């Protein structure tokens, strides 16, 4: 593939920009390392040569004046940050790519505020290069599957759906088609996309807040390891003053998160996002926590985003009806369900300022850290046990 997979610096998720703004303003000297991992050890149909070429294309990208103007209309984007973005460039030399026995070994290292964008871009590139070899009737299969999904949503359903499919999509063109289809055929249910370029092109609401990367980083940047979650949440509040108010709960575990999510934070944040563990148990824990703090759960929101399909989302929606507001971020099931196994790939922050950081989560198999001693320190600091959620 000789043309760029990523055509614009906006072809990424909103939270990359909201986090970058905070990095640039508060931690401009922080040095980060991210590493790639294919969770199911699938052999990807991607060569080092083609991936390096796509990284070179990334280095050519600039935000145009029309794109900057569109960003300026988002209420949480500052003028200072827009000035930074007008000069922003990606450095392909920050990316190291090797390949052994078909397995990709990728790391990214540099100033955190500069390299953070490589996460979504590289994952989307790898996913599209892998899918490139599955042409032919794959699009027809994808369309048939999409049509069948849309039929499963009951008429009059109040389920609220957001596209979270950038990082593992089949292709950029297919992603556009899926989102455009959702906008046209589910106007009462489809409320936005995490992808900034699609939001701009299709007149949709851009949706997102923070990622695990933000909470992990404060294991180093915060006042202490034990206070790192509260530190990350408080800095976010200072930055956005109640906007972008959905807190991610599973960097350490839901149990550890709720111990830190005190009455002040619970009032200040609009709600929480689920990304691992049993969604119903997790949601009931969230509701119980709000009630114990004297907060009416019906005034708060839960966002579910872990390996969702329509059936699972409908079940969760029905379970929590009238208990709390819920919405659903659906990714791979919509943007890469083409009749073959979609890659389960991540590019995660593993070090900051030379020190390890990690995510423990509420599901086995999601931890990515090469320092066993640090994992044990994290577990003991937060009295971590794999949560029932």
mmCIF file of C-alpha atoms in Angstrom:
data_model
loop_
_atom_site.group_PDB
_atom_site.id
_atom_site.type_symbol
_atom_site.label_atom_id
_atom_site.label_comp_id
_atom_site.label_asym_id
_atom_site.label_seq_id
_atom_site.Cartn_x
_atom_site.Cartn_y
_atom_site.Cartn_z
ATOM 1 C CA UNK A 1 0.000 0.000 0.000
ATOM 2 C CA UNK A 2 1.697 3.154 -1.264
ATOM 3 C CA UNK A 3 -0.833 5.735 -0.110
ATOM 4 C CA UNK A 4 -1.207 7.024 3.471
ATOM 5 C CA UNK A 5 -3.633 5.075 5.673
ATOM 6 C CA UNK A 6 -3.982 8.137 7.926
ATOM 7 C CA UNK A 7 -4.862 11.248 5.860
ATOM 8 C CA UNK A 8 -5.059 13.820 8.642
ATOM 9 C CA UNK A 9 -3.970 14.361 12.246
ATOM 10 C CA UNK A 10 -7.677 14.508 13.115
ATOM 11 C CA UNK A 11 -8.155 10.855 12.132
ATOM 12 C CA UNK A 12 -7.893 9.813 15.762
ATOM 13 C CA UNK A 13 -9.888 9.719 18.968
ATOM 14 C CA UNK A 14 -10.890 12.846 20.852
ATOM 15 C CA UNK A 15 -9.162 11.764 24.055
ATOM 16 C CA UNK A 16 -5.790 11.927 22.332
ATOM 17 C CA UNK A 17 -6.298 15.684 21.960
ATOM 18 C CA UNK A 18 -7.779 16.290 25.400
ATOM 19 C CA UNK A 19 -4.921 14.363 27.015
ATOM 20 C CA UNK A 20 -2.288 16.013 24.803
ATOM 21 C CA UNK A 21 -3.565 19.447 25.775
ATOM 22 C CA UNK A 22 -3.052 18.556 29.434
ATOM 23 C CA UNK A 23 0.360 17.025 28.751
ATOM 24 C CA UNK A 24 1.507 20.109 26.857
ATOM 25 C CA UNK A 25 0.277 22.501 29.545
ATOM 26 C CA UNK A 26 1.266 20.579 32.661
ATOM 27 C CA UNK A 27 3.931 18.003 31.820
ATOM 28 C CA UNK A 28 5.827 19.319 28.776
ATOM 29 C CA UNK A 29 9.092 17.600 29.760
ATOM 30 C CA UNK A 30 7.651 14.163 30.571
ATOM 31 C CA UNK A 31 9.392 11.389 28.642
ATOM 32 C CA UNK A 32 7.335 8.362 27.623
ATOM 33 C CA UNK A 33 7.769 4.880 26.257
ATOM 34 C CA UNK A 34 4.930 2.898 24.685
ATOM 35 C CA UNK A 35 4.994 -0.717 23.517
ATOM 36 C CA UNK A 36 2.911 -2.736 21.096
ATOM 37 C CA UNK A 37 1.222 -5.991 22.011
ATOM 38 C CA UNK A 38 -1.011 -8.400 20.087
ATOM 39 C CA UNK A 39 -3.073 -9.936 22.877
ATOM 40 C CA UNK A 40 -3.928 -13.197 21.129
ATOM 41 C CA UNK A 41 -0.479 -13.571 19.494
ATOM 42 C CA UNK A 42 -2.104 -13.643 16.074
ATOM 43 C CA UNK A 43 0.328 -13.447 13.155
ATOM 44 C CA UNK A 44 -0.467 -10.167 11.443
ATOM 45 C CA UNK A 45 -0.217 -9.758 7.672
ATOM 46 C CA UNK A 46 1.920 -6.630 8.091
ATOM 47 C CA UNK A 47 5.539 -6.151 7.042
ATOM 48 C CA UNK A 48 8.138 -3.972 8.710
ATOM 49 C CA UNK A 49 8.754 -2.246 5.355
ATOM 50 C CA UNK A 50 5.129 -1.221 4.830
ATOM 51 C CA UNK A 51 4.690 -0.112 8.420
ATOM 52 C CA UNK A 52 7.819 2.043 8.287
ATOM 53 C CA UNK A 53 6.540 3.659 5.095
ATOM 54 C CA UNK A 54 3.258 4.520 6.812
ATOM 55 C CA UNK A 55 5.203 6.082 9.709
ATOM 56 C CA UNK A 56 7.024 8.272 7.190
ATOM 57 C CA UNK A 57 3.653 9.421 5.851
ATOM 58 C CA UNK A 58 2.646 10.394 9.403
ATOM 59 C CA UNK A 59 5.622 12.727 9.553
ATOM 60 C CA UNK A 60 4.227 14.677 6.588
ATOM 61 C CA UNK A 61 0.908 15.513 8.251
ATOM 62 C CA UNK A 62 -0.023 19.036 9.360
ATOM 63 C CA UNK A 63 -3.261 20.453 10.704
ATOM 64 C CA UNK A 64 -4.781 22.853 8.194
ATOM 65 C CA UNK A 65 -6.313 26.198 9.081
ATOM 66 C CA UNK A 66 -9.834 24.811 8.511
ATOM 67 C CA UNK A 67 -9.127 21.906 10.880
ATOM 68 C CA UNK A 68 -7.739 24.236 13.536
ATOM 69 C CA UNK A 69 -10.791 26.446 13.179
ATOM 70 C CA UNK A 70 -13.063 23.427 13.690
ATOM 71 C CA UNK A 71 -11.113 22.431 16.814
ATOM 72 C CA UNK A 72 -11.410 25.979 18.128
ATOM 73 C CA UNK A 73 -15.185 25.516 18.312
ATOM 74 C CA UNK A 74 -14.823 22.730 20.876
ATOM 75 C CA UNK A 75 -15.380 24.478 24.236
ATOM 76 C CA UNK A 76 -12.550 22.690 26.038
ATOM 77 C CA UNK A 77 -9.786 23.440 23.491
ATOM 78 C CA UNK A 78 -7.681 26.454 24.490
ATOM 79 C CA UNK A 79 -6.113 29.111 22.274
ATOM 80 C CA UNK A 80 -2.709 28.277 23.708
ATOM 81 C CA UNK A 81 -3.112 24.650 22.679
ATOM 82 C CA UNK A 82 -4.301 25.630 19.201
ATOM 83 C CA UNK A 83 -1.089 27.598 18.788
ATOM 84 C CA UNK A 84 0.866 24.489 19.769
ATOM 85 C CA UNK A 85 -1.131 22.350 17.330
ATOM 86 C CA UNK A 86 -0.487 24.771 14.469
ATOM 87 C CA UNK A 87 3.212 23.892 14.826
ATOM 88 C CA UNK A 88 2.800 20.240 15.804
ATOM 89 C CA UNK A 89 4.535 17.514 13.791
ATOM 90 C CA UNK A 90 4.999 13.802 14.391
ATOM 91 C CA UNK A 91 8.572 12.479 14.283
ATOM 92 C CA UNK A 92 8.682 9.017 12.649
ATOM 93 C CA UNK A 93 12.115 8.463 14.223
ATOM 94 C CA UNK A 94 10.378 8.079 17.597
ATOM 95 C CA UNK A 95 9.015 4.720 16.384
ATOM 96 C CA UNK A 96 11.170 1.570 16.476
ATOM 97 C CA UNK A 97 9.890 -1.344 14.391
ATOM 98 C CA UNK A 98 11.360 -4.846 14.259
ATOM 99 C CA UNK A 99 9.888 -8.134 13.087
ATOM 100 C CA UNK A 100 10.887 -11.609 14.263
ATOM 101 C CA UNK A 101 9.253 -14.801 12.986
ATOM 102 C CA UNK A 102 6.328 -12.735 11.735
ATOM 103 C CA UNK A 103 5.704 -10.982 15.053
ATOM 104 C CA UNK A 104 5.905 -7.189 15.167
ATOM 105 C CA UNK A 105 8.061 -5.632 17.899
ATOM 106 C CA UNK A 106 7.168 -1.941 18.131
ATOM 107 C CA UNK A 107 8.094 0.701 20.668
ATOM 108 C CA UNK A 108 7.640 4.467 20.671
ATOM 109 C CA UNK A 109 9.775 6.792 22.777
ATOM 110 C CA UNK A 110 9.990 10.547 23.168
ATOM 111 C CA UNK A 111 8.357 13.535 24.827
ATOM 112 C CA UNK A 112 5.008 12.283 26.057
ATOM 113 C CA UNK A 113 3.085 15.210 24.588
ATOM 114 C CA UNK A 114 4.624 14.533 21.177
ATOM 115 C CA UNK A 115 4.448 10.735 20.911
ATOM 116 C CA UNK A 116 1.022 10.091 22.451
ATOM 117 C CA UNK A 117 -0.704 10.328 19.046
ATOM 118 C CA UNK A 118 1.234 7.375 17.676
ATOM 119 C CA UNK A 119 -0.977 4.993 19.671
ATOM 120 C CA UNK A 120 -4.186 5.321 17.665
ATOM 121 C CA UNK A 121 -2.445 6.017 14.368
ATOM 122 C CA UNK A 122 -0.218 2.923 14.530
ATOM 123 C CA UNK A 123 -3.030 0.624 15.637
ATOM 124 C CA UNK A 124 -5.329 1.849 12.852
ATOM 125 C CA UNK A 125 -2.516 1.460 10.315
ATOM 126 C CA UNK A 126 -1.658 -2.076 11.454
ATOM 127 C CA UNK A 127 -5.300 -3.093 11.430
ATOM 128 C CA UNK A 128 -5.850 -1.716 7.917
ATOM 129 C CA UNK A 129 -2.643 -3.221 6.501
ATOM 130 C CA UNK A 130 -3.658 -6.573 7.972
ATOM 131 C CA UNK A 131 -7.147 -6.287 6.484
ATOM 132 C CA UNK A 132 -5.766 -5.265 3.085
ATOM 133 C CA UNK A 133 -5.109 -8.907 2.225
ATOM 134 C CA UNK A 134 -8.749 -9.839 2.860
ATOM 135 C CA UNK A 135 -10.268 -7.969 -0.074
ATOM 136 C CA UNK A 136 -12.762 -9.536 -2.492
ATOM 137 C CA UNK A 137 -16.098 -10.374 -0.917
ATOM 138 C CA UNK A 138 -15.037 -9.085 2.516
ATOM 139 C CA UNK A 139 -16.876 -5.787 2.000
ATOM 140 C CA UNK A 140 -20.020 -7.649 0.980
ATOM 141 C CA UNK A 141 -19.743 -9.803 4.103
ATOM 142 C CA UNK A 142 -19.197 -6.722 6.250
ATOM 143 C CA UNK A 143 -22.246 -5.019 4.730
ATOM 144 C CA UNK A 144 -24.442 -8.069 5.275
ATOM 145 C CA UNK A 145 -23.315 -8.292 8.886
ATOM 146 C CA UNK A 146 -23.907 -4.570 9.425
ATOM 147 C CA UNK A 147 -27.410 -4.791 7.947
ATOM 148 C CA UNK A 148 -28.232 -7.737 10.181
ATOM 149 C CA UNK A 149 -27.012 -5.890 13.281
ATOM 150 C CA UNK A 150 -29.127 -2.845 12.593
ATOM 151 C CA UNK A 151 -32.206 -5.043 12.283
ATOM 152 C CA UNK A 152 -31.592 -6.404 15.792
ATOM 153 C CA UNK A 153 -32.075 -3.040 17.446
ATOM 154 C CA UNK A 154 -35.751 -2.962 18.472
ATOM 155 C CA UNK A 155 -37.854 -0.159 17.044
ATOM 156 C CA UNK A 156 -38.269 2.567 19.646
ATOM 157 C CA UNK A 157 -35.220 1.449 21.657
ATOM 158 C CA UNK A 158 -33.668 4.224 23.741
ATOM 159 C CA UNK A 159 -30.193 2.699 23.626
ATOM 160 C CA UNK A 160 -27.524 5.398 23.150
ATOM 161 C CA UNK A 161 -24.654 4.350 20.907
ATOM 162 C CA UNK A 162 -21.262 5.950 20.164
ATOM 163 C CA UNK A 163 -18.661 4.806 17.612
ATOM 164 C CA UNK A 164 -15.415 3.790 19.362
ATOM 165 C CA UNK A 165 -13.976 1.914 16.382
ATOM 166 C CA UNK A 166 -10.941 3.845 15.133
ATOM 167 C CA UNK A 167 -8.054 1.799 16.480
ATOM 168 C CA UNK A 168 -9.095 -1.635 15.193
ATOM 169 C CA UNK A 169 -11.127 -0.747 12.107
ATOM 170 C CA UNK A 170 -10.990 -2.740 8.885
ATOM 171 C CA UNK A 171 -10.136 0.404 6.935
ATOM 172 C CA UNK A 172 -10.623 4.158 7.023
ATOM 173 C CA UNK A 173 -13.141 4.012 4.163
ATOM 174 C CA UNK A 174 -15.150 1.270 5.840
ATOM 175 C CA UNK A 175 -15.118 3.193 9.112
ATOM 176 C CA UNK A 176 -16.584 6.227 7.322
ATOM 177 C CA UNK A 177 -19.244 4.058 5.695
ATOM 178 C CA UNK A 178 -20.257 2.426 8.985
ATOM 179 C CA UNK A 179 -20.527 5.730 10.839
ATOM 180 C CA UNK A 180 -22.438 7.376 7.989
ATOM 181 C CA UNK A 181 -24.807 4.393 7.936
ATOM 182 C CA UNK A 182 -25.379 4.604 11.691
ATOM 183 C CA UNK A 183 -26.140 8.308 11.399
ATOM 184 C CA UNK A 184 -28.676 7.733 8.631
ATOM 185 C CA UNK A 185 -30.372 4.583 9.901
ATOM 186 C CA UNK A 186 -30.259 5.038 13.674
ATOM 187 C CA UNK A 187 -30.812 8.778 14.117
ATOM 188 C CA UNK A 188 -32.449 8.344 17.544
ATOM 189 C CA UNK A 189 -29.762 6.016 18.897
ATOM 190 C CA UNK A 190 -26.468 7.090 17.349
ATOM 191 C CA UNK A 191 -25.181 10.069 19.301
ATOM 192 C CA UNK A 192 -21.572 10.552 18.208
ATOM 193 C CA UNK A 193 -18.123 9.244 17.406
ATOM 194 C CA UNK A 194 -14.755 9.284 19.146
ATOM 195 C CA UNK A 195 -13.097 10.016 15.778
ATOM 196 C CA UNK A 196 -12.493 13.723 15.257
ATOM 197 C CA UNK A 197 -12.224 13.586 11.478
ATOM 198 C CA UNK A 198 -15.524 11.738 11.163
ATOM 199 C CA UNK A 199 -17.179 14.107 13.632
ATOM 200 C CA UNK A 200 -16.034 17.038 11.498
ATOM 201 C CA UNK A 201 -16.879 15.440 8.140
ATOM 202 C CA UNK A 202 -20.310 14.098 9.106
ATOM 203 C CA UNK A 203 -21.448 16.806 11.512
ATOM 204 C CA UNK A 204 -21.430 14.530 14.566
ATOM 205 C CA UNK A 205 -20.640 15.141 18.210
ATOM 206 C CA UNK A 206 -17.042 14.168 19.121
ATOM 207 C CA UNK A 207 -17.101 11.993 22.242
ATOM 208 C CA UNK A 208 -14.406 11.026 24.754
ATOM 209 C CA UNK A 209 -12.539 12.040 27.880
ATOM 210 C CA UNK A 210 -9.446 10.216 29.179
ATOM 211 C CA UNK A 211 -7.673 6.897 28.614
ATOM 212 C CA UNK A 212 -5.749 4.508 30.882
ATOM 213 C CA UNK A 213 -2.627 6.352 29.775
ATOM 214 C CA UNK A 214 -3.706 9.400 31.801
ATOM 215 C CA UNK A 215 -4.201 7.525 35.069
ATOM 216 C CA UNK A 216 -1.120 5.344 34.546
ATOM 217 C CA UNK A 217 1.073 8.398 34.040
ATOM 218 C CA UNK A 218 0.243 9.745 37.476
ATOM 219 C CA UNK A 219 1.806 6.669 39.037
ATOM 220 C CA UNK A 220 4.961 8.670 38.279
ATOM 221 C CA UNK A 221 3.690 12.256 37.999
ATOM 222 C CA UNK A 222 1.408 12.266 41.037
ATOM 223 C CA UNK A 223 2.327 13.026 44.626
ATOM 224 C CA UNK A 224 2.642 9.318 45.422
ATOM 225 C CA UNK A 225 1.756 5.939 43.969
ATOM 226 C CA UNK A 226 -1.062 5.507 46.486
ATOM 227 C CA UNK A 227 -2.650 8.849 45.579
ATOM 228 C CA UNK A 228 -2.038 8.504 41.829
ATOM 229 C CA UNK A 229 -5.651 7.897 40.829
ATOM 230 C CA UNK A 230 -6.968 10.836 42.814
ATOM 231 C CA UNK A 231 -4.084 12.981 41.546
ATOM 232 C CA UNK A 232 -4.957 12.162 37.930
ATOM 233 C CA UNK A 233 -8.663 12.841 38.460
ATOM 234 C CA UNK A 234 -8.046 16.108 40.297
ATOM 235 C CA UNK A 235 -5.644 17.434 37.653
ATOM 236 C CA UNK A 236 -8.237 16.590 34.998
ATOM 237 C CA UNK A 237 -10.858 18.560 36.914
ATOM 238 C CA UNK A 238 -8.521 21.541 37.184
ATOM 239 C CA UNK A 239 -7.909 21.360 33.447
ATOM 240 C CA UNK A 240 -11.487 20.952 32.259
ATOM 241 C CA UNK A 241 -13.635 22.342 35.100
ATOM 242 C CA UNK A 242 -16.297 19.649 34.941
ATOM 243 C CA UNK A 243 -16.311 19.194 31.149
ATOM 244 C CA UNK A 244 -15.261 15.770 29.785
ATOM 245 C CA UNK A 245 -16.502 14.344 33.064
ATOM 246 C CA UNK A 246 -16.484 10.566 32.583
ATOM 247 C CA UNK A 247 -13.869 8.850 34.782
ATOM 248 C CA UNK A 248 -12.182 5.619 33.689
ATOM 249 C CA UNK A 249 -12.311 3.090 36.519
ATOM 250 C CA UNK A 250 -10.185 0.031 35.792
ATOM 251 C CA UNK A 251 -6.552 1.161 35.671
ATOM 252 C CA UNK A 252 -5.991 -0.626 38.991
ATOM 253 C CA UNK A 253 -9.433 -2.219 39.527
ATOM 254 C CA UNK A 254 -12.960 -1.053 40.211
ATOM 255 C CA UNK A 255 -12.509 -1.856 43.899
ATOM 256 C CA UNK A 256 -9.395 0.307 44.173
ATOM 257 C CA UNK A 257 -10.986 3.048 42.089
ATOM 258 C CA UNK A 258 -14.072 3.344 44.283
ATOM 259 C CA UNK A 259 -11.895 3.704 47.387
ATOM 260 C CA UNK A 260 -10.391 6.788 45.731
ATOM 261 C CA UNK A 261 -13.598 8.102 44.128
ATOM 262 C CA UNK A 262 -14.697 10.087 47.168
ATOM 263 C CA UNK A 263 -17.785 12.248 47.534
ATOM 264 C CA UNK A 264 -16.074 15.321 46.045
ATOM 265 C CA UNK A 265 -14.934 13.479 42.933
ATOM 266 C CA UNK A 266 -18.229 11.610 42.610
ATOM 267 C CA UNK A 267 -20.135 14.897 42.598
ATOM 268 C CA UNK A 268 -17.663 16.594 40.239
ATOM 269 C CA UNK A 269 -17.602 13.854 37.600
ATOM 270 C CA UNK A 270 -20.618 13.143 35.439
ATOM 271 C CA UNK A 271 -20.062 9.397 35.629
ATOM 272 C CA UNK A 272 -17.753 6.441 35.020
ATOM 273 C CA UNK A 273 -16.607 4.264 32.104
ATOM 274 C CA UNK A 274 -16.458 0.473 32.136
ATOM 275 C CA UNK A 275 -13.658 -1.230 30.171
ATOM 276 C CA UNK A 276 -13.075 -4.628 31.824
ATOM 277 C CA UNK A 277 -14.764 -7.212 34.019
ATOM 278 C CA UNK A 278 -18.422 -8.159 34.280
ATOM 279 C CA UNK A 279 -20.443 -5.081 33.210
ATOM 280 C CA UNK A 280 -23.518 -5.784 35.345
ATOM 281 C CA UNK A 281 -21.541 -6.396 38.536
ATOM 282 C CA UNK A 282 -19.458 -3.296 37.775
ATOM 283 C CA UNK A 283 -22.544 -1.182 37.197
ATOM 284 C CA UNK A 284 -24.198 -2.337 40.411
ATOM 285 C CA UNK A 285 -21.016 -1.481 42.305
ATOM 286 C CA UNK A 286 -21.131 2.022 40.788
ATOM 287 C CA UNK A 287 -24.791 2.488 41.749
ATOM 288 C CA UNK A 288 -24.176 1.265 45.301
ATOM 289 C CA UNK A 289 -21.221 3.624 45.610
ATOM 290 C CA UNK A 290 -23.287 6.640 44.554
ATOM 291 C CA UNK A 291 -26.029 5.710 46.992
ATOM 292 C CA UNK A 292 -23.578 5.325 49.888
ATOM 293 C CA UNK A 293 -22.311 8.834 49.103
ATOM 294 C CA UNK A 294 -25.840 10.240 49.144
ATOM 295 C CA UNK A 295 -25.932 10.781 45.381
ATOM 296 C CA UNK A 296 -28.947 9.815 43.269
ATOM 297 C CA UNK A 297 -27.556 7.439 40.592
ATOM 298 C CA UNK A 298 -30.219 8.640 38.166
ATOM 299 C CA UNK A 299 -28.322 11.933 37.996
ATOM 300 C CA UNK A 300 -25.160 10.140 36.847
ATOM 301 C CA UNK A 301 -24.053 8.198 33.764
ATOM 302 C CA UNK A 302 -22.251 4.946 33.036
ATOM 303 C CA UNK A 303 -20.459 4.385 29.723
ATOM 304 C CA UNK A 304 -19.821 0.771 28.691
ATOM 305 C CA UNK A 305 -17.040 0.100 26.180
ATOM 306 C CA UNK A 306 -15.588 -3.393 26.712
ATOM 307 C CA UNK A 307 -15.881 -5.774 23.731
ATOM 308 C CA UNK A 308 -19.487 -4.814 23.100
ATOM 309 C CA UNK A 309 -21.922 -6.044 20.499
ATOM 310 C CA UNK A 310 -25.556 -5.016 20.119
ATOM 311 C CA UNK A 311 -26.903 -8.014 22.025
ATOM 312 C CA UNK A 312 -24.663 -7.360 25.005
ATOM 313 C CA UNK A 313 -25.420 -3.634 24.942
ATOM 314 C CA UNK A 314 -29.175 -4.284 24.822
ATOM 315 C CA UNK A 315 -28.947 -6.660 27.785
ATOM 316 C CA UNK A 316 -26.983 -4.127 29.830
ATOM 317 C CA UNK A 317 -29.354 -1.335 28.811
ATOM 318 C CA UNK A 318 -32.362 -3.348 29.936
ATOM 319 C CA UNK A 319 -30.731 -4.295 33.241
ATOM 320 C CA UNK A 320 -30.019 -0.698 34.215
ATOM 321 C CA UNK A 321 -33.242 0.831 32.890
ATOM 322 C CA UNK A 322 -34.468 3.523 35.298
ATOM 323 C CA UNK A 323 -31.535 2.871 37.694
ATOM 324 C CA UNK A 324 -28.892 5.077 36.071
ATOM 325 C CA UNK A 325 -28.189 6.677 32.678
ATOM 326 C CA UNK A 326 -26.211 4.400 30.351
ATOM 327 C CA UNK A 327 -24.568 4.692 26.948
ATOM 328 C CA UNK A 328 -22.389 2.377 24.876
ATOM 329 C CA UNK A 329 -19.133 2.843 22.996
ATOM 330 C CA UNK A 330 -18.888 0.067 20.402
ATOM 331 C CA UNK A 331 -15.733 -0.526 18.381
ATOM 332 C CA UNK A 332 -14.496 -3.653 16.616
ATOM 333 C CA UNK A 333 -17.945 -5.253 16.392
ATOM 334 C CA UNK A 334 -19.015 -2.377 14.135
ATOM 335 C CA UNK A 335 -15.843 -1.342 12.310
ATOM 336 C CA UNK A 336 -14.056 -4.671 11.792
ATOM 337 C CA UNK A 337 -16.632 -7.474 11.655
ATOM 338 C CA UNK A 338 -15.866 -8.680 8.145
ATOM 339 C CA UNK A 339 -15.910 -12.468 8.413
ATOM 340 C CA UNK A 340 -12.351 -12.943 9.656
ATOM 341 C CA UNK A 341 -10.713 -12.597 13.053
ATOM 342 C CA UNK A 342 -10.000 -8.938 13.765
ATOM 343 C CA UNK A 343 -6.619 -8.172 15.386
ATOM 344 C CA UNK A 344 -6.744 -7.663 19.160
ATOM 345 C CA UNK A 345 -3.918 -5.151 19.368
ATOM 346 C CA UNK A 346 -2.841 -2.425 21.792
ATOM 347 C CA UNK A 347 -0.031 0.114 22.142
ATOM 348 C CA UNK A 348 0.270 0.937 25.827
ATOM 349 C CA UNK A 349 2.273 3.337 27.971
ATOM 350 C CA UNK A 350 4.885 1.250 29.831
ATOM 351 C CA UNK A 351 7.341 3.860 31.181
ATOM 352 C CA UNK A 352 7.288 7.523 32.105
ATOM 353 C CA UNK A 353 10.447 9.464 32.975
ATOM 354 C CA UNK A 354 12.303 6.166 33.077
ATOM 355 C CA UNK A 355 9.994 4.558 35.657
ATOM 356 C CA UNK A 356 7.515 1.763 34.953
ATOM 357 C CA UNK A 357 3.759 2.302 34.876
ATOM 358 C CA UNK A 358 1.092 -0.351 34.512
ATOM 359 C CA UNK A 359 -2.595 -1.179 34.257
ATOM 360 C CA UNK A 360 -4.003 -4.059 36.306
ATOM 361 C CA UNK A 361 -7.684 -3.822 35.223
ATOM 362 C CA UNK A 362 -10.591 -6.104 36.149
ATOM 363 C CA UNK A 363 -9.889 -8.762 33.521
ATOM 364 C CA UNK A 364 -6.996 -11.230 33.211
ATOM 365 C CA UNK A 365 -4.672 -10.772 30.243
ATOM 366 C CA UNK A 366 -4.800 -6.983 30.027
ATOM 367 C CA UNK A 367 -1.674 -6.202 32.064
ATOM 368 C CA UNK A 368 1.292 -4.962 30.011
ATOM 369 C CA UNK A 369 4.451 -4.378 32.066
ATOM 370 C CA UNK A 370 7.900 -5.966 31.829
ATOM 371 C CA UNK A 371 8.766 -5.250 35.464
ATOM 372 C CA UNK A 372 7.298 -7.975 37.740
ATOM 373 C CA UNK A 373 8.555 -6.161 40.840
ATOM 374 C CA UNK A 374 6.572 -3.066 39.891
ATOM 375 C CA UNK A 375 3.421 -5.111 39.342
ATOM 376 C CA UNK A 376 3.816 -6.553 42.847
ATOM 377 C CA UNK A 377 4.369 -3.061 44.273
ATOM 378 C CA UNK A 378 1.225 -1.826 42.529
ATOM 379 C CA UNK A 379 -0.796 -4.774 43.829
ATOM 380 C CA UNK A 380 0.403 -4.365 47.394
ATOM 381 C CA UNK A 381 -0.070 -0.566 47.376
ATOM 382 C CA UNK A 382 -3.703 -0.887 46.306
ATOM 383 C CA UNK A 383 -4.420 -4.214 48.027
ATOM 384 C CA UNK A 384 -5.259 -5.496 44.557
ATOM 385 C CA UNK A 385 -7.248 -8.644 43.976
ATOM 386 C CA UNK A 386 -8.778 -9.492 40.618
ATOM 387 C CA UNK A 387 -12.216 -8.006 41.071
ATOM 388 C CA UNK A 388 -15.425 -9.954 40.703
ATOM 389 C CA UNK A 389 -16.402 -7.183 38.323
#
